[in-house]
Short mmCIF file of C-alpha atoms in Angstrom, two decimals:
data_model
loop_
_atom_site.label_atom_id
_atom_site.label_comp_id
_atom_site.label_asym_id
_atom_site.label_seq_id
_atom_site.Cartn_x
_atom_site.Cartn_y
_atom_site.Cartn_z
CA UNK A 75 97.41 -63.26 -282.96
CA UNK A 76 95.88 -61.42 -286.41
CA UNK A 77 97.07 -61.01 -289.36
CA UNK A 78 97.69 -57.51 -288.60
CA UNK A 79 99.23 -57.58 -284.74
CA UNK A 80 101.89 -55.06 -284.10
CA UNK A 81 101.20 -53.03 -286.98
CA UNK A 82 99.28 -49.70 -286.58
CA UNK A 83 96.24 -47.95 -288.69
CA UNK A 84 94.53 -45.07 -289.88
CA UNK A 85 91.05 -44.82 -291.20
CA UNK A 86 89.51 -41.62 -292.02
CA UNK A 87 86.02 -41.28 -291.38
CA UNK A 88 85.33 -44.42 -289.73
CA UNK A 89 82.79 -43.20 -287.01
CA UNK A 90 80.01 -44.95 -289.13
CA UNK A 91 78.96 -46.87 -292.08
CA UNK A 92 81.88 -48.28 -294.62
CA UNK A 93 84.86 -46.79 -292.37
CA UNK A 94 83.29 -48.25 -288.99
CA UNK A 95 83.43 -51.36 -290.22
CA UNK A 96 86.57 -50.88 -291.70
CA UNK A 97 88.18 -49.94 -288.20
CA UNK A 98 86.87 -52.69 -286.50
CA UNK A 99 88.22 -55.96 -288.90
CA UNK A 100 91.22 -54.24 -288.76
CA UNK A 101 91.27 -53.77 -284.83
CA UNK A 102 89.80 -57.56 -285.00
CA UNK A 103 93.12 -58.36 -287.23
CA UNK A 104 95.38 -57.22 -284.11
CA UNK A 105 96.04 -53.50 -285.56
CA UNK A 106 95.91 -50.69 -283.13
CA UNK A 107 93.65 -48.18 -284.77
CA UNK A 108 93.11 -44.49 -285.17
CA UNK A 109 89.53 -43.84 -285.81
CA UNK A 110 89.50 -40.85 -287.28
CA UNK A 111 85.92 -38.16 -287.15
CA UNK A 112 85.01 -34.96 -288.24
CA UNK A 113 81.99 -34.36 -286.43
CA UNK A 114 80.50 -36.74 -283.57
CA UNK A 115 82.70 -37.21 -280.86
CA UNK A 116 80.27 -39.92 -279.18
CA UNK A 117 80.29 -42.34 -282.64
CA UNK A 118 84.15 -42.17 -282.82
CA UNK A 119 84.25 -43.38 -279.29
CA UNK A 120 81.78 -46.05 -279.75
CA UNK A 121 83.86 -47.31 -282.36
CA UNK A 122 86.91 -47.25 -279.94
CA UNK A 123 84.73 -49.18 -277.52
CA UNK A 124 84.00 -51.75 -279.88
CA UNK A 125 86.83 -52.63 -280.50
CA UNK A 126 88.40 -52.54 -277.36
CA UNK A 127 85.39 -55.00 -276.13
CA UNK A 128 86.89 -57.70 -278.58
CA UNK A 129 90.48 -56.85 -276.94
CA UNK A 130 91.92 -54.47 -279.89
CA UNK A 131 93.47 -51.34 -279.43
CA UNK A 132 92.21 -47.87 -281.07
CA UNK A 133 91.87 -44.36 -279.80
CA UNK A 134 90.01 -41.54 -281.73
CA UNK A 135 91.23 -38.19 -283.59
CA UNK A 136 89.31 -35.37 -284.95
CA UNK A 137 90.28 -33.37 -287.68
CA UNK A 138 87.86 -31.71 -290.20
CA UNK A 139 88.66 -32.83 -293.99
CA UNK A 140 88.37 -30.55 -297.19
CA UNK A 141 90.10 -27.43 -295.07
CA UNK A 142 93.29 -25.77 -295.20
CA UNK A 143 95.96 -27.43 -293.39
CA UNK A 144 93.59 -30.28 -292.54
CA UNK A 145 96.24 -32.71 -293.01
CA UNK A 146 98.58 -31.35 -290.66
CA UNK A 147 95.75 -31.02 -288.13
CA UNK A 148 94.83 -34.56 -288.78
CA UNK A 149 98.48 -35.66 -288.00
CA UNK A 150 99.05 -33.19 -285.68
CA UNK A 151 96.85 -35.27 -282.75
CA UNK A 152 97.86 -38.55 -284.19
CA UNK A 153 101.39 -38.54 -284.17
CA UNK A 154 101.79 -37.85 -280.42
CA UNK A 155 99.01 -40.65 -279.80
CA UNK A 156 100.92 -43.35 -281.58
CA UNK A 157 104.01 -42.19 -280.02
CA UNK A 158 102.29 -43.00 -276.59
CA UNK A 159 101.25 -46.20 -277.58
CA UNK A 160 104.07 -47.63 -279.84
CA UNK A 161 106.72 -45.51 -278.68
CA UNK A 162 107.19 -44.71 -282.18
CA UNK A 163 104.93 -42.84 -284.96
CA UNK A 164 105.26 -45.17 -287.52
CA UNK A 165 102.04 -45.37 -289.32
CA UNK A 166 101.64 -49.38 -291.26
CA UNK A 167 98.67 -48.96 -292.60
CA UNK A 168 96.38 -45.88 -293.90
CA UNK A 169 92.43 -46.26 -295.26
CA UNK A 170 91.32 -43.16 -296.94
CA UNK A 171 87.79 -43.71 -296.62
CA UNK A 172 86.08 -40.07 -295.74
CA UNK A 173 83.91 -38.92 -298.09
CA UNK A 174 81.07 -36.24 -298.78
CA UNK A 175 78.32 -37.08 -301.51
CA UNK A 176 75.76 -35.09 -302.78
CA UNK A 177 72.79 -35.56 -305.41
CA UNK A 178 71.11 -33.53 -308.06
CA UNK A 179 71.06 -32.79 -311.51
CA UNK A 180 74.08 -31.90 -313.07
CA UNK A 181 72.27 -28.49 -313.60
CA UNK A 182 71.96 -27.83 -310.18
CA UNK A 183 75.36 -28.84 -308.73
CA UNK A 184 76.37 -25.27 -307.62
CA UNK A 185 80.46 -23.88 -307.29
CA UNK A 186 80.59 -24.54 -303.72
CA UNK A 187 79.07 -27.94 -303.53
CA UNK A 188 81.69 -29.11 -306.64
CA UNK A 189 84.52 -27.63 -304.93
CA UNK A 190 83.62 -29.49 -301.56
CA UNK A 191 83.65 -32.72 -303.00
CA UNK A 192 86.59 -32.52 -304.97
CA UNK A 193 88.24 -30.94 -300.95
CA UNK A 194 86.81 -33.46 -299.22
CA UNK A 195 87.02 -36.74 -302.09
CA UNK A 196 90.20 -35.76 -303.34
CA UNK A 197 92.55 -32.96 -302.52
CA UNK A 198 92.35 -33.83 -298.73
CA UNK A 199 93.35 -37.81 -299.15
CA UNK A 200 96.42 -36.19 -301.80
CA UNK A 201 97.87 -34.54 -299.08
CA UNK A 202 96.54 -36.94 -296.21
CA UNK A 203 98.92 -39.52 -298.32
CA UNK A 204 101.86 -36.89 -299.25
CA UNK A 205 102.29 -36.16 -295.02
CA UNK A 206 101.50 -40.24 -294.02
CA UNK A 207 104.55 -40.82 -296.41
CA UNK A 208 107.02 -39.48 -293.71
CA UNK A 209 105.40 -42.07 -290.96
CA UNK A 210 105.10 -44.89 -293.43
CA UNK A 211 107.91 -47.68 -293.09
CA UNK A 212 108.87 -49.81 -296.08
CA UNK A 213 106.25 -52.12 -296.67
CA UNK A 214 103.43 -50.06 -295.40
CA UNK A 215 99.36 -49.95 -296.73
CA UNK A 216 98.07 -47.30 -298.49
CA UNK A 217 93.80 -47.62 -299.38
CA UNK A 218 91.46 -45.47 -301.14
CA UNK A 219 87.58 -46.40 -300.74
CA UNK A 220 86.46 -44.82 -304.14
CA UNK A 221 83.26 -45.94 -306.03
CA UNK A 222 81.37 -48.09 -308.39
CA UNK A 223 80.04 -44.51 -309.70
CA UNK A 224 83.71 -44.16 -311.97
CA UNK A 225 82.55 -47.14 -313.99
CA UNK A 226 78.45 -46.56 -314.34
CA UNK A 227 76.88 -43.39 -315.37
CA UNK A 228 74.81 -41.70 -312.72
CA UNK A 229 73.98 -38.05 -314.17
CA UNK A 230 72.70 -37.08 -310.80
CA UNK A 231 75.92 -37.90 -308.76
CA UNK A 232 78.51 -36.50 -311.81
CA UNK A 233 80.58 -34.29 -309.39
CA UNK A 234 81.34 -36.92 -307.18
CA UNK A 235 81.70 -39.35 -309.41
CA UNK A 236 84.82 -36.80 -311.08
CA UNK A 237 86.02 -36.33 -307.71
CA UNK A 238 86.17 -40.39 -306.84
CA UNK A 239 87.95 -40.86 -310.56
CA UNK A 240 90.64 -38.27 -309.34
CA UNK A 241 91.23 -40.63 -305.82
CA UNK A 242 91.68 -43.52 -307.73
CA UNK A 243 94.75 -41.56 -309.86
CA UNK A 244 96.40 -41.71 -306.08
CA UNK A 245 96.96 -46.00 -306.41
CA UNK A 246 97.61 -45.57 -310.52
CA UNK A 247 100.45 -43.30 -309.88
CA UNK A 248 101.48 -43.51 -305.97
CA UNK A 249 102.33 -47.25 -306.88
CA UNK A 250 104.52 -46.86 -309.15
CA UNK A 251 106.06 -43.94 -306.84
CA UNK A 252 106.43 -46.38 -303.90
CA UNK A 253 107.19 -49.74 -305.21
CA UNK A 254 111.07 -49.46 -304.49
CA UNK A 255 109.95 -49.06 -300.83
CA UNK A 256 107.04 -52.34 -301.08
CA UNK A 257 104.51 -49.68 -300.32
CA UNK A 258 101.42 -51.20 -302.45
CA UNK A 259 98.44 -48.54 -303.31
CA UNK A 260 95.01 -49.51 -303.95
CA UNK A 261 91.39 -48.41 -304.55
CA UNK A 262 88.26 -50.20 -303.41
CA UNK A 263 85.39 -49.69 -305.41
CA UNK A 264 82.07 -50.70 -303.60
CA UNK A 265 78.13 -50.34 -304.55
CA UNK A 266 75.25 -49.71 -303.00
CA UNK A 267 76.16 -50.19 -299.04
CA UNK A 268 74.49 -49.69 -296.42
CA UNK A 269 76.11 -46.97 -294.30
CA UNK A 270 73.37 -46.11 -291.82
CA UNK A 271 71.65 -43.83 -294.11
CA UNK A 272 67.53 -43.78 -293.32
CA UNK A 273 67.48 -44.05 -296.87
CA UNK A 274 68.50 -47.96 -296.62
CA UNK A 275 65.54 -48.08 -294.25
CA UNK A 276 62.78 -47.29 -296.79
CA UNK A 277 61.91 -50.59 -298.49
CA UNK A 278 61.50 -49.17 -301.92
CA UNK A 279 64.42 -47.51 -302.17
CA UNK A 280 66.37 -51.02 -300.47
CA UNK A 281 65.36 -53.02 -303.20
CA UNK A 282 65.58 -50.46 -305.87
CA UNK A 283 69.39 -50.52 -304.60
CA UNK A 284 69.47 -54.09 -304.19
CA UNK A 285 68.90 -55.22 -307.98
CA UNK A 286 71.77 -53.10 -308.95
CA UNK A 287 73.91 -55.95 -307.53
CA UNK A 288 73.87 -59.27 -309.23
CA UNK A 289 73.68 -60.91 -305.74
CA UNK A 290 70.20 -59.05 -305.62
CA UNK A 291 71.38 -57.00 -301.95
CA UNK A 292 72.46 -54.49 -300.89
CA UNK A 293 75.90 -55.03 -299.30
CA UNK A 294 76.86 -54.50 -295.50
CA UNK A 295 79.57 -52.53 -294.64
CA UNK A 296 81.69 -55.42 -293.22
CA UNK A 297 81.67 -57.20 -296.91
CA UNK A 298 84.35 -53.78 -297.85
CA UNK A 299 85.78 -54.27 -295.08
CA UNK A 300 87.21 -57.58 -295.69
CA UNK A 301 88.28 -56.80 -299.03
CA UNK A 302 90.49 -53.99 -297.36
CA UNK A 303 91.59 -56.15 -294.24
CA UNK A 304 92.93 -58.58 -296.91
CA UNK A 305 94.91 -55.23 -298.61
CA UNK A 306 95.97 -54.51 -295.69
CA UNK A 307 97.82 -57.88 -295.05
CA UNK A 308 101.05 -59.48 -295.96
CA UNK A 309 99.00 -61.61 -298.67
CA UNK A 310 98.17 -58.88 -300.84
CA UNK A 311 101.99 -57.70 -300.86
CA UNK A 312 101.94 -58.23 -304.83
CA UNK A 313 98.76 -56.56 -305.62
CA UNK A 314 99.65 -52.68 -306.00
CA UNK A 315 98.05 -49.86 -308.48
CA UNK A 316 94.70 -52.00 -309.19
CA UNK A 317 91.11 -50.69 -308.96
CA UNK A 318 88.92 -53.49 -306.69
CA UNK A 319 85.57 -54.19 -307.68
CA UNK A 320 83.68 -54.85 -304.17
CA UNK A 321 80.17 -53.69 -305.87
CA UNK A 322 78.45 -57.55 -305.37
CA UNK A 323 78.47 -57.41 -309.52
CA UNK A 324 76.91 -54.41 -309.94
CA UNK A 325 79.67 -53.44 -312.64
CA UNK A 326 79.16 -56.36 -314.35
CA UNK A 327 77.14 -53.94 -316.85
#
């Protein structure tokens, strides 16, 4: 019996990288996991299979984020699947992990690039939370995956850092709003984490990124997933509105 047995969870952007690790970790703890993806149905099904192979339960749900009606599309696919498997549409754990990043000098950021990062990284999570509150029972968990780039300067990622900074406001304000319902809302900020990108296979790049952490390593997604699993558990019931530094010491200065 895991810490989350009998719970349900939605992890956005969980067909790969940190999202996949979070989905698999919550699955191992006993939660029924909705594996969300925008593209890459095969990858999402692989995550479902991985969770089921370890004795967990999961299903995939597709919805493009950052477009009009994205939250309604997401929950339109989620709710009947929850109902079929549990008899209710209760959603105990929401993890807003999906995000997009674009790198380039500040002078190169276009309005379309900026709008896209705000739409996916900040606007979509806000309305997903808003929509999810119809389903989340008292004592639920909302966990948003932010970034260490809201605390350290990286001019090539200024728009991304701005969008993630906006995301963090959800934890600050919704935690106060939902306190009477014992719903906790927190932000988790990873640092350099191997998300499966080819970039991390380039030895020079990996070495440079590893030096950002006080441990001298690039994080594996499981390191972040473990933090999320703790926040999703009953042990974290007294933590809300928090910014959790999961950057491996990158933000120490």
